[in-house]
PDB file of C-alpha atoms in Angstrom:
ATOM      1  CA  ALA A1452     -19.479  -2.330 -17.612  1.00 94.00           C
ATOM      2  CA  ALA A1453     -23.456  -2.725 -18.570  1.00 95.00           C
ATOM      3  CA  LEU A1454     -22.513  -4.809 -21.553  1.00 96.00           C
ATOM      4  CA  PHE A1455     -20.045  -7.430 -19.756  1.00 96.00           C
ATOM      5  CA  ARG A1456     -22.990  -8.077 -16.833  1.00 95.00           C
ATOM      6  CA  ASP A1457     -25.423  -8.712 -19.388  1.00 96.00           C
ATOM      7  CA  MET A1458     -23.201 -11.533 -20.943  1.00 96.00           C
ATOM      8  CA  VAL A1459     -22.286 -12.870 -17.823  1.00 95.00           C
ATOM      9  CA  GLU A1460     -26.189 -13.395 -17.271  1.00 95.00           C
ATOM     10  CA  ALA A1461     -26.420 -14.874 -21.022  1.00 96.00           C
ATOM     11  CA  THR A1462     -23.714 -17.476 -20.414  1.00 95.00           C
ATOM     12  CA  ARG A1463     -22.586 -18.271 -17.416  1.00 92.00           C
ATOM     13  CA  THR A1464     -24.794 -21.460 -17.222  1.00 91.00           C
ATOM     14  CA  THR A1465     -23.827 -22.777 -20.605  1.00 94.00           C
ATOM     15  CA  GLN A1466     -20.726 -20.906 -21.541  1.00 96.00           C
ATOM     16  CA  PRO A1467     -18.535 -20.465 -18.230  1.00 95.00           C
ATOM     17  CA  ASP A1468     -15.602 -19.397 -20.027  1.00 95.00           C
ATOM     18  CA  ILE A1469     -17.198 -16.174 -21.597  1.00 96.00           C
ATOM     19  CA  ALA A1470     -18.877 -15.618 -18.382  1.00 96.00           C
ATOM     20  CA  GLY A1471     -15.192 -15.773 -16.694  1.00 96.00           C
ATOM     21  CA  GLU A1472     -13.716 -13.659 -19.349  1.00 96.00           C
ATOM     22  CA  ALA A1473     -16.805 -10.939 -18.927  1.00 97.00           C
ATOM     23  CA  LEU A1474     -15.934 -10.844 -15.554  1.00 97.00           C
ATOM     24  CA  TYR A1475     -12.853 -10.261 -16.021  1.00 96.00           C
ATOM     25  CA  GLN A1476     -12.590  -7.513 -18.227  1.00 96.00           C
ATOM     26  CA  SER A1477     -15.296  -5.890 -16.185  1.00 97.00           C
ATOM     27  CA  SER A1478     -12.920  -5.795 -13.491  1.00 96.00           C
ATOM     28  CA  TYR A1479     -11.337  -2.917 -15.666  1.00 95.00           C
ATOM     29  CA  CYS A1480     -14.127  -0.985 -15.894  1.00 95.00           C
ATOM     30  CA  TYR A1481     -14.380  -0.727 -12.173  1.00 95.00           C
ATOM     31  CA  GLU A1482     -11.285  -0.027 -11.956  1.00 94.00           C
ATOM     32  CA  ALA A1483     -11.654   3.238 -14.294  1.00 92.00           C
ATOM     33  CA  LEU A1484     -14.574   4.013 -13.006  1.00 92.00           C
ATOM     34  CA  GLY A1485     -12.958   4.123  -9.197  1.00 90.00           C
ATOM     35  CA  ASP A1486     -15.513   1.355  -7.311  1.00 94.00           C
ATOM     36  CA  GLU A1487     -12.917  -0.769  -6.020  1.00 94.00           C
ATOM     37  CA  ALA A1488     -15.738  -2.982  -4.371  1.00 95.00           C
ATOM     38  CA  ARG A1489     -16.945  -3.825  -7.803  1.00 96.00           C
ATOM     39  CA  VAL A1490     -13.560  -4.414  -8.911  1.00 96.00           C
ATOM     40  CA  MET A1491     -12.728  -7.175  -6.313  1.00 96.00           C
ATOM     41  CA  SER A1492     -16.144  -8.837  -6.746  1.00 96.00           C
ATOM     42  CA  SER A1493     -15.757  -9.341 -10.518  1.00 97.00           C
ATOM     43  CA  LEU A1494     -12.507 -10.800  -9.827  1.00 97.00           C
ATOM     44  CA  ALA A1495     -13.838 -13.137  -7.019  1.00 96.00           C
ATOM     45  CA  ASP A1496     -16.317 -14.070  -9.262  1.00 96.00           C
ATOM     46  CA  ALA A1497     -14.011 -14.947 -12.243  1.00 96.00           C
ATOM     47  CA  LEU A1498     -12.210 -16.635 -10.008  1.00 94.00           C
ATOM     48  CA  ARG A1499     -15.152 -19.070  -9.222  1.00 94.00           C
ATOM     49  CA  LEU A1500     -14.995 -19.849 -12.897  1.00 94.00           C
ATOM     50  CA  LYS A1501     -10.988 -20.198 -12.931  1.00 92.00           C
ATOM     51  CA  ASP A1502     -11.502 -23.987 -14.811  1.00 94.00           C
ATOM     52  CA  SER A1503     -12.966 -22.663 -17.541  1.00 95.00           C
ATOM     53  CA  LEU A1504     -10.764 -19.726 -17.702  1.00 95.00           C
ATOM     54  CA  ARG A1505      -7.291 -19.443 -19.635  1.00 94.00           C
ATOM     55  CA  PRO A1506      -4.216 -20.512 -17.222  1.00 94.00           C
ATOM     56  CA  GLU A1507      -2.850 -17.029 -17.831  1.00 95.00           C
ATOM     57  CA  VAL A1508      -5.500 -15.120 -16.781  1.00 96.00           C
ATOM     58  CA  ALA A1509      -6.477 -17.767 -13.726  1.00 96.00           C
ATOM     59  CA  LEU A1510      -2.582 -17.746 -12.977  1.00 96.00           C
ATOM     60  CA  ALA A1511      -1.082 -14.617 -13.227  1.00 96.00           C
ATOM     61  CA  GLU A1512      -3.406 -11.858 -14.591  1.00 97.00           C
ATOM     62  CA  ILE A1513      -5.919 -11.972 -12.576  1.00 97.00           C
ATOM     63  CA  PRO A1514      -3.892 -12.686  -9.212  1.00 97.00           C
ATOM     64  CA  ALA A1515      -1.734  -9.457 -10.185  1.00 97.00           C
ATOM     65  CA  ARG A1516      -5.043  -7.503 -10.391  1.00 97.00           C
ATOM     66  CA  VAL A1517      -6.563  -8.767  -7.184  1.00 97.00           C
ATOM     67  CA  GLY A1518      -2.950  -7.362  -5.287  1.00 97.00           C
ATOM     68  CA  ALA A1519      -3.270  -4.384  -6.935  1.00 96.00           C
ATOM     69  CA  SER A1520      -6.819  -3.948  -5.643  1.00 96.00           C
ATOM     70  CA  TYR A1521      -5.519  -4.815  -1.932  1.00 96.00           C
ATOM     71  CA  ASN A1522      -3.133  -2.604  -2.221  1.00 95.00           C
ATOM     72  CA  ARG A1523      -5.648   0.314  -3.275  1.00 94.00           C
ATOM     73  CA  MET A1524      -7.857  -0.628   0.013  1.00 93.00           C
ATOM     74  CA  GLY A1525      -4.566  -0.667   2.022  1.00 92.00           C
ATOM     75  CA  ARG A1526      -4.778  -4.285   2.923  1.00 94.00           C
ATOM     76  CA  LEU A1527      -0.952  -4.431   2.235  1.00 94.00           C
ATOM     77  CA  SER A1528      -0.393  -7.862   3.647  1.00 95.00           C
ATOM     78  CA  GLU A1529      -2.862  -9.135   1.225  1.00 96.00           C
ATOM     79  CA  ALA A1530      -1.485  -7.488  -1.390  1.00 96.00           C
ATOM     80  CA  LYS A1531       1.638  -9.043  -0.883  1.00 96.00           C
ATOM     81  CA  LYS A1532       0.445 -12.582  -0.727  1.00 97.00           C
ATOM     82  CA  SER A1533      -1.827 -11.858  -4.641  1.00 97.00           C
ATOM     83  CA  LEU A1534       1.338 -10.500  -6.068  1.00 97.00           C
ATOM     84  CA  ASN A1535       3.477 -12.728  -4.778  1.00 96.00           C
ATOM     85  CA  GLU A1536       1.147 -15.609  -6.121  1.00 97.00           C
ATOM     86  CA  ALA A1537       0.812 -13.923  -9.348  1.00 97.00           C
ATOM     87  CA  GLU A1538       4.886 -13.897  -9.811  1.00 96.00           C
ATOM     88  CA  VAL A1539       4.434 -17.777  -8.773  1.00 96.00           C
ATOM     89  CA  GLY A1540       1.577 -17.982 -11.744  1.00 96.00           C
ATOM     90  CA  ILE A1541       3.449 -16.302 -14.663  1.00 95.00           C
ATOM     91  CA  GLN A1542       7.013 -18.734 -13.726  1.00 94.00           C
ATOM     92  CA  LYS A1543       4.665 -21.743 -13.578  1.00 94.00           C
ATOM     93  CA  LEU A1544       3.354 -20.895 -16.758  1.00 93.00           C
ATOM     94  CA  LYS A1545       6.631 -19.882 -18.793  1.00 91.00           C
ATOM     95  CA  SER A1546       7.830 -23.340 -16.775  1.00 91.00           C
ATOM     96  CA  THR A1547       4.974 -25.348 -18.487  1.00 89.00           C
ATOM     97  CA  MET A1548       4.344 -23.856 -21.626  1.00 85.00           C
ATOM     98  CA  GLY A1549       8.479 -23.355 -22.459  1.00 79.00           C
ATOM     99  CA  GLU A1550       9.104 -22.358 -26.118  1.00 75.00           C
ATOM    100  CA  LYS A1551       5.308 -22.810 -27.296  1.00 82.00           C
ATOM    101  CA  ILE A1552       4.612 -19.334 -25.524  1.00 87.00           C
ATOM    102  CA  SER A1553       6.083 -16.612 -27.517  1.00 91.00           C
ATOM    103  CA  PHE A1554       7.161 -12.927 -26.888  1.00 92.00           C
ATOM    104  CA  LYS A1555       4.085 -11.448 -27.778  1.00 94.00           C
ATOM    105  CA  GLU A1556       1.516 -13.322 -25.511  1.00 95.00           C
ATOM    106  CA  LEU A1557       4.242 -13.056 -22.804  1.00 95.00           C
ATOM    107  CA  SER A1558       4.489  -9.101 -23.236  1.00 96.00           C
ATOM    108  CA  ARG A1559       0.376  -9.306 -23.443  1.00 96.00           C
ATOM    109  CA  ILE A1560       0.217 -11.527 -19.940  1.00 97.00           C
ATOM    110  CA  TYR A1561       2.964  -9.191 -18.529  1.00 97.00           C
ATOM    111  CA  LEU A1562       0.959  -5.970 -19.907  1.00 97.00           C
ATOM    112  CA  GLN A1563      -2.169  -6.847 -18.274  1.00 96.00           C
ATOM    113  CA  MET A1564      -0.798  -7.876 -14.840  1.00 97.00           C
ATOM    114  CA  GLY A1565       1.092  -4.535 -14.640  1.00 96.00           C
ATOM    115  CA  SER A1566      -1.827  -2.234 -16.122  1.00 95.00           C
ATOM    116  CA  LEU A1567      -3.079   0.238 -13.806  1.00 95.00           C
ATOM    117  CA  SER A1568      -5.643   3.066 -13.762  1.00 94.00           C
ATOM    118  CA  THR A1569      -4.831   6.456 -12.315  1.00 93.00           C
ATOM    119  CA  ASN A1570      -7.904   8.574 -14.263  1.00 87.00           C
ATOM    120  CA  GLN A1571      -9.594   8.615 -10.434  1.00 88.00           C
ATOM    121  CA  LEU A1572      -6.802   9.883  -8.903  1.00 92.00           C
ATOM    122  CA  SER A1573      -6.623  12.805  -6.738  1.00 92.00           C
ATOM    123  CA  PHE A1574      -4.892  14.346  -4.026  1.00 92.00           C
ATOM    124  CA  GLU A1575      -6.695  12.255  -0.971  1.00 92.00           C
ATOM    125  CA  SER A1576      -5.779   8.784  -3.169  1.00 93.00           C
ATOM    126  CA  PHE A1577      -2.629   9.866  -4.231  1.00 96.00           C
ATOM    127  CA  GLN A1578      -0.664   7.750  -1.676  1.00 95.00           C
ATOM    128  CA  SER A1579      -2.389   4.826  -2.419  1.00 94.00           C
ATOM    129  CA  GLY A1580      -2.300   5.152  -5.994  1.00 95.00           C
ATOM    130  CA  LEU A1581       1.804   5.715  -5.650  1.00 97.00           C
ATOM    131  CA  ASP A1582       2.188   2.661  -3.207  1.00 96.00           C
ATOM    132  CA  THR A1583      -0.252   0.724  -5.789  1.00 96.00           C
ATOM    133  CA  LEU A1584       2.037   1.504  -8.769  1.00 97.00           C
ATOM    134  CA  LYS A1585       5.424   0.723  -7.173  1.00 97.00           C
ATOM    135  CA  ALA A1586       3.473  -2.687  -6.714  1.00 96.00           C
ATOM    136  CA  VAL A1587       2.583  -3.686 -10.306  1.00 97.00           C
ATOM    137  CA  GLN A1588       5.309  -1.567 -12.269  1.00 97.00           C
ATOM    138  CA  PRO A1589       7.627  -4.325 -12.341  1.00 96.00           C
ATOM    139  CA  PHE A1590       4.822  -6.059 -14.216  1.00 97.00           C
ATOM    140  CA  ALA A1591       4.180  -3.835 -16.860  1.00 97.00           C
ATOM    141  CA  LEU A1592       8.245  -3.133 -17.257  1.00 97.00           C
ATOM    142  CA  ARG A1593       8.207  -6.872 -17.898  1.00 96.00           C
ATOM    143  CA  SER A1594       6.581  -6.112 -21.047  1.00 96.00           C
ATOM    144  CA  ILE A1595       8.427  -3.143 -21.962  1.00 96.00           C
ATOM    145  CA  GLU A1596      11.695  -4.894 -21.390  1.00 95.00           C
ATOM    146  CA  LEU A1597      10.173  -7.708 -24.984  1.00 94.00           C
ATOM    147  CA  ASN A1598       9.680  -4.553 -27.201  1.00 94.00           C
ATOM    148  CA  ASP A1599       6.680  -6.228 -28.781  1.00 95.00           C
ATOM    149  CA  PRO A1600       5.208  -3.531 -31.197  1.00 95.00           C
ATOM    150  CA  ILE A1601       1.861  -3.518 -29.891  1.00 96.00           C
ATOM    151  CA  TYR A1602       1.344  -5.009 -26.277  1.00 97.00           C
ATOM    152  CA  SER A1603       5.005  -3.428 -25.043  1.00 96.00           C
ATOM    153  CA  GLN A1604       3.829  -0.135 -26.859  1.00 96.00           C
ATOM    154  CA  ARG A1605       0.820  -0.132 -24.732  1.00 97.00           C
ATOM    155  CA  ALA A1606       2.642  -1.406 -21.641  1.00 97.00           C
ATOM    156  CA  LEU A1607       5.125   1.514 -22.209  1.00 97.00           C
ATOM    157  CA  GLU A1608       2.321   4.254 -23.024  1.00 97.00           C
ATOM    158  CA  GLY A1609       0.386   3.232 -19.860  1.00 97.00           C
ATOM    159  CA  LEU A1610       3.272   3.442 -17.322  1.00 97.00           C
ATOM    160  CA  LYS A1611       4.392   7.200 -18.763  1.00 97.00           C
ATOM    161  CA  SER A1612       0.411   8.018 -18.283  1.00 97.00           C
ATOM    162  CA  ASN A1613       0.485   6.894 -14.295  1.00 97.00           C
ATOM    163  CA  TYR A1614       3.409   8.954 -13.972  1.00 98.00           C
ATOM    164  CA  ARG A1615       2.073  11.856 -15.913  1.00 97.00           C
ATOM    165  CA  ASP A1616      -1.334  11.748 -13.717  1.00 97.00           C
ATOM    166  CA  LEU A1617       1.238  11.605 -10.145  1.00 97.00           C
ATOM    167  CA  TYR A1618       3.221  14.435 -11.337  1.00 97.00           C
ATOM    168  CA  LEU A1619      -0.337  16.387 -12.335  1.00 96.00           C
ATOM    169  CA  GLN A1620      -1.359  15.493  -9.046  1.00 96.00           C
ATOM    170  CA  ILE A1621       1.881  17.531  -7.142  1.00 96.00           C
ATOM    171  CA  GLN A1622       1.045  20.199  -9.248  1.00 94.00           C
ATOM    172  CA  GLN A1623      -2.546  20.569  -8.201  1.00 93.00           C
ATOM    173  CA  VAL A1624      -2.144  20.416  -4.126  1.00 92.00           C
ATOM    174  CA  PRO A1625      -4.976  22.199  -2.811  1.00 89.00           C
ATOM    175  CA  PHE A1626      -4.471  25.012  -0.615  1.00 85.00           C
ATOM    176  CA  ASN A1627      -5.832  24.365   3.316  1.00 86.00           C
ATOM    177  CA  THR A1628      -8.352  27.164   3.250  1.00 84.00           C
ATOM    178  CA  SER A1629      -8.798  27.115   7.043  1.00 85.00           C
ATOM    179  CA  LEU A1630      -5.088  27.945   7.599  1.00 85.00           C
ATOM    180  CA  ASP A1631      -3.768  31.728   6.857  1.00 88.00           C
ATOM    181  CA  MET A1632      -1.783  32.655   3.540  1.00 87.00           C
ATOM    182  CA  GLY A1633       1.787  31.866   4.290  1.00 87.00           C
ATOM    183  CA  ALA A1634       1.047  28.714   6.628  1.00 90.00           C
ATOM    184  CA  ALA A1635      -1.199  27.505   3.651  1.00 89.00           C
ATOM    185  CA  LYS A1636       1.639  28.036   1.410  1.00 91.00           C
ATOM    186  CA  ARG A1637       4.494  26.539   3.736  1.00 91.00           C
ATOM    187  CA  GLU A1638       1.874  23.219   3.862  1.00 92.00           C
ATOM    188  CA  GLN A1639       1.462  23.358   0.158  1.00 93.00           C
ATOM    189  CA  ILE A1640       5.196  23.065  -0.608  1.00 94.00           C
ATOM    190  CA  GLU A1641       5.696  20.727   2.617  1.00 94.00           C
ATOM    191  CA  ARG A1642       2.713  18.093   0.861  1.00 95.00           C
ATOM    192  CA  LYS A1643       4.553  18.672  -2.599  1.00 95.00           C
ATOM    193  CA  SER A1644       7.887  17.735  -1.194  1.00 95.00           C
ATOM    194  CA  ASN A1645       6.743  14.753   0.134  1.00 96.00           C
ATOM    195  CA  MET A1646       4.627  13.866  -2.737  1.00 96.00           C
ATOM    196  CA  SER A1647       7.825  14.522  -5.175  1.00 96.00           C
ATOM    197  CA  THR A1648      10.345  12.426  -2.872  1.00 96.00           C
ATOM    198  CA  GLY A1649       7.644   9.558  -3.216  1.00 97.00           C
ATOM    199  CA  VAL A1650       7.536   9.580  -7.052  1.00 97.00           C
ATOM    200  CA  LEU A1651      11.496   9.932  -7.552  1.00 97.00           C
ATOM    201  CA  LEU A1652      11.256   6.983  -4.847  1.00 97.00           C
ATOM    202  CA  ALA A1653       9.553   4.603  -7.000  1.00 97.00           C
ATOM    203  CA  ILE A1654      11.489   5.805 -10.141  1.00 97.00           C
ATOM    204  CA  GLN A1655      14.617   4.632  -8.344  1.00 96.00           C
ATOM    205  CA  LEU A1656      12.825   1.125  -7.118  1.00 96.00           C
ATOM    206  CA  LEU A1657      11.584   1.072 -11.229  1.00 96.00           C
ATOM    207  CA  ARG A1658      15.074   1.306 -12.213  1.00 95.00           C
ATOM    208  CA  GLN A1659      16.201  -1.301  -9.972  1.00 93.00           C
ATOM    209  CA  THR A1660      13.863  -3.586 -11.617  1.00 91.00           C
ATOM    210  CA  THR A1661      15.729  -3.630 -15.019  1.00 86.00           C
ATOM    211  CA  MET A1662      16.573  -6.232 -16.484  1.00 74.00           C
ATOM    212  CA  PRO A1663      19.962  -6.536 -18.383  1.00 64.00           C
ATOM    213  CA  SER A1664      18.954  -8.988 -20.699  1.00 54.00           C
ATOM    214  CA  ASN A1665      15.394 -10.513 -21.035  1.00 45.00           C
ATOM    215  CA  GLY A1666      15.952 -12.462 -24.031  1.00 45.00           C
ATOM    216  CA  GLN A1667      14.393  -9.413 -26.215  1.00 50.00           C
ATOM    217  CA  PRO A1668      14.118 -10.447 -30.284  1.00 48.00           C
ATOM    218  CA  ALA A1669      15.745  -7.926 -32.395  1.00 42.00           C
ATOM    219  CA  ASP A1670      13.635  -4.982 -33.774  1.00 50.00           C
ATOM    220  CA  ASP A1671      13.888  -2.401 -36.285  1.00 47.00           C
ATOM    221  CA  GLY A1672      16.882  -0.608 -35.049  1.00 44.00           C
ATOM    222  CA  GLY A1673      15.094   2.319 -33.207  1.00 49.00           C
ATOM    223  CA  PRO A1674      15.769   2.912 -29.422  1.00 61.00           C
ATOM    224  CA  LYS A1675      14.497  -0.115 -27.596  1.00 89.00           C
ATOM    225  CA  MET A1676      11.270   1.410 -25.164  1.00 94.00           C
ATOM    226  CA  THR A1677      13.128   1.034 -21.801  1.00 95.00           C
ATOM    227  CA  THR A1678      15.201   3.541 -23.135  1.00 94.00           C
ATOM    228  CA  GLN A1679      12.110   5.316 -24.318  1.00 95.00           C
ATOM    229  CA  LEU A1680      10.650   4.765 -20.814  1.00 96.00           C
ATOM    230  CA  PHE A1681      13.367   5.847 -18.612  1.00 96.00           C
ATOM    231  CA  ASP A1682      14.206   9.158 -21.100  1.00 96.00           C
ATOM    232  CA  TYR A1683      10.701  10.295 -20.030  1.00 97.00           C
ATOM    233  CA  LEU A1684      11.061   9.203 -16.493  1.00 97.00           C
ATOM    234  CA  LYS A1685      14.587  11.117 -16.687  1.00 97.00           C
ATOM    235  CA  ASP A1686      12.613  14.307 -17.906  1.00 97.00           C
ATOM    236  CA  LEU A1687      10.487  14.220 -14.862  1.00 97.00           C
ATOM    237  CA  GLU A1688      13.011  13.320 -12.433  1.00 97.00           C
ATOM    238  CA  LEU A1689      14.857  16.488 -13.170  1.00 96.00           C
ATOM    239  CA  LYS A1690      11.190  18.572 -12.951  1.00 96.00           C
ATOM    240  CA  LEU A1691      10.919  17.105  -9.406  1.00 96.00           C
ATOM    241  CA  THR A1692      14.193  17.581  -8.241  1.00 96.00           C
ATOM    242  CA  SER A1693      14.171  20.843  -9.497  1.00 94.00           C
ATOM    243  CA  PHE A1694      11.274  21.710  -7.627  1.00 93.00           C
ATOM    244  CA  LEU A1695      13.043  20.076  -4.360  1.00 94.00           C
ATOM    245  CA  ASN A1696      16.091  21.882  -4.796  1.00 93.00           C
ATOM    246  CA  SER A1697      14.466  25.545  -5.446  1.00 87.00           C
ATOM    247  CA  ARG A1698      11.893  25.172  -2.970  1.00 75.00           C
ATOM    248  CA  GLY A1699      13.026  27.541  -0.161  1.00 61.00           C
ATOM    249  CA  VAL A1700      12.954  27.372   3.613  1.00 50.00           C
ATOM    250  CA  LEU A1701       9.420  25.847   4.593  1.00 48.00           C
ATOM    251  CA  ASN A1702       9.523  28.006   7.950  1.00 46.00           C
ATOM    252  CA  GLU A1703       9.501  30.884   6.730  1.00 51.00           C
ATOM    253  CA  LEU A1704       8.326  34.094   9.160  1.00 50.00           C
ATOM    254  CA  THR A1705       4.961  34.730   9.617  1.00 50.00           C
ATOM    255  CA  PRO A1706       3.737  38.222   8.286  1.00 54.00           C
ATOM    256  CA  GLU A1707       3.669  39.095  12.042  1.00 55.00           C
ATOM    257  CA  ALA A1708       7.454  37.703  13.037  1.00 50.00           C
ATOM    258  CA  ILE A1709       8.570  39.834   9.623  1.00 48.00           C
ATOM    259  CA  LYS A1710       6.877  43.081  11.137  1.00 55.00           C
ATOM    260  CA  LEU A1711       8.964  42.058  14.541  1.00 54.00           C
ATOM    261  CA  ASN A1712      11.829  41.500  13.029  1.00 53.00           C
ATOM    262  CA  ASN A1713      11.922  45.007  11.157  1.00 54.00           C
ATOM    263  CA  LEU A1714      11.375  46.676  14.340  1.00 52.00           C
ATOM    264  CA  LYS A1715      14.200  45.109  16.053  1.00 49.00           C
ATOM    265  CA  ASN A1716      15.945  46.020  12.907  1.00 52.00           C
ATOM    266  CA  ASN A1717      15.256  49.523  13.209  1.00 54.00           C
ATOM    267  CA  ILE A1718      16.892  49.669  16.927  1.00 53.00           C
ATOM    268  CA  LYS A1719      19.525  52.199  17.319  1.00 56.00           C
ATOM    269  CA  ILE A1720      22.264  51.069  19.688  1.00 51.00           C
ATOM    270  CA  GLU A1721      23.488  53.980  22.015  1.00 56.00           C
ATOM    271  CA  SER A1722      27.685  54.365  22.631  1.00 53.00           C
ATOM    272  CA  GLU A1723      26.810  56.179  25.885  1.00 55.00           C
ATOM    273  CA  PRO A1724      26.684  54.190  29.350  1.00 54.00           C
ATOM    274  CA  VAL A1725      22.999  53.977  30.964  1.00 52.00           C
ATOM    275  CA  PHE A1726      23.832  53.186  34.099  1.00 51.00           C
ATOM    276  CA  PRO A1727      26.168  55.296  36.746  1.00 55.00           C
ATOM    277  CA  ASN A1728      28.573  52.270  37.347  1.00 58.00           C
ATOM    278  CA  GLU A1729      29.194  51.858  33.750  1.00 52.00           C
ATOM    279  CA  ARG A1730      30.627  55.332  34.080  1.00 52.00           C
ATOM    280  CA  ARG A1731      33.708  54.449  35.910  1.00 52.00           C
TER     281      ARG A1731
END
């Protein structure tokens, strides 16, 4: 990030194309650091130099990244607007360039549009991270569907990494130390259940956006990358579904209730009538 800042200062007036690219690339650094304010400021500064940017960056890649940033901040209407702008931008680019744009270049653009850093994911940011992934994962999937050995492979590894980070957060849901052990356990199970359900829904949404054919070039005969992706996600689905099916009853009895229940179980019922009117 520091190197990019130095590059911007050195080239802003004399070589705005380099300065704009440096600003754009620095947004990835700030995203990995979890500095959302600088992500947005870098992208906004880059767009001020949009006439010097590569068309795909100005039309599609930056709007997609702006939309993702808005999504993480909970500004959903603005996120939707930017993501729609990114979709319009990539379609405009494809129609303008036609056959001049290669499968490799398209897979690279979609990779940039769907790239998402989840290395700063935490329990507190889980939901915003999941919502952002649902918003940008169709772009990553478009890259994967093109089956490029370089950029599609990166998109595949990136999307798998995103889901792996989400799954690890589910496994690490903390106990609420302000509650007694029984209540804390019930709350932990409920939180894990809600998070697991959210991830399963995200996978279902991703599967629904799969295109039956995307004009993919011939490959080396190995399994297509979409197959690799959904094989990985199927295994994750099985783990999450298994947890949801085996979680037990969430409203288990507290230790005090168990004690009272045991007392009730030890009561002996006498068959001899107790009251005089029952003897008649």
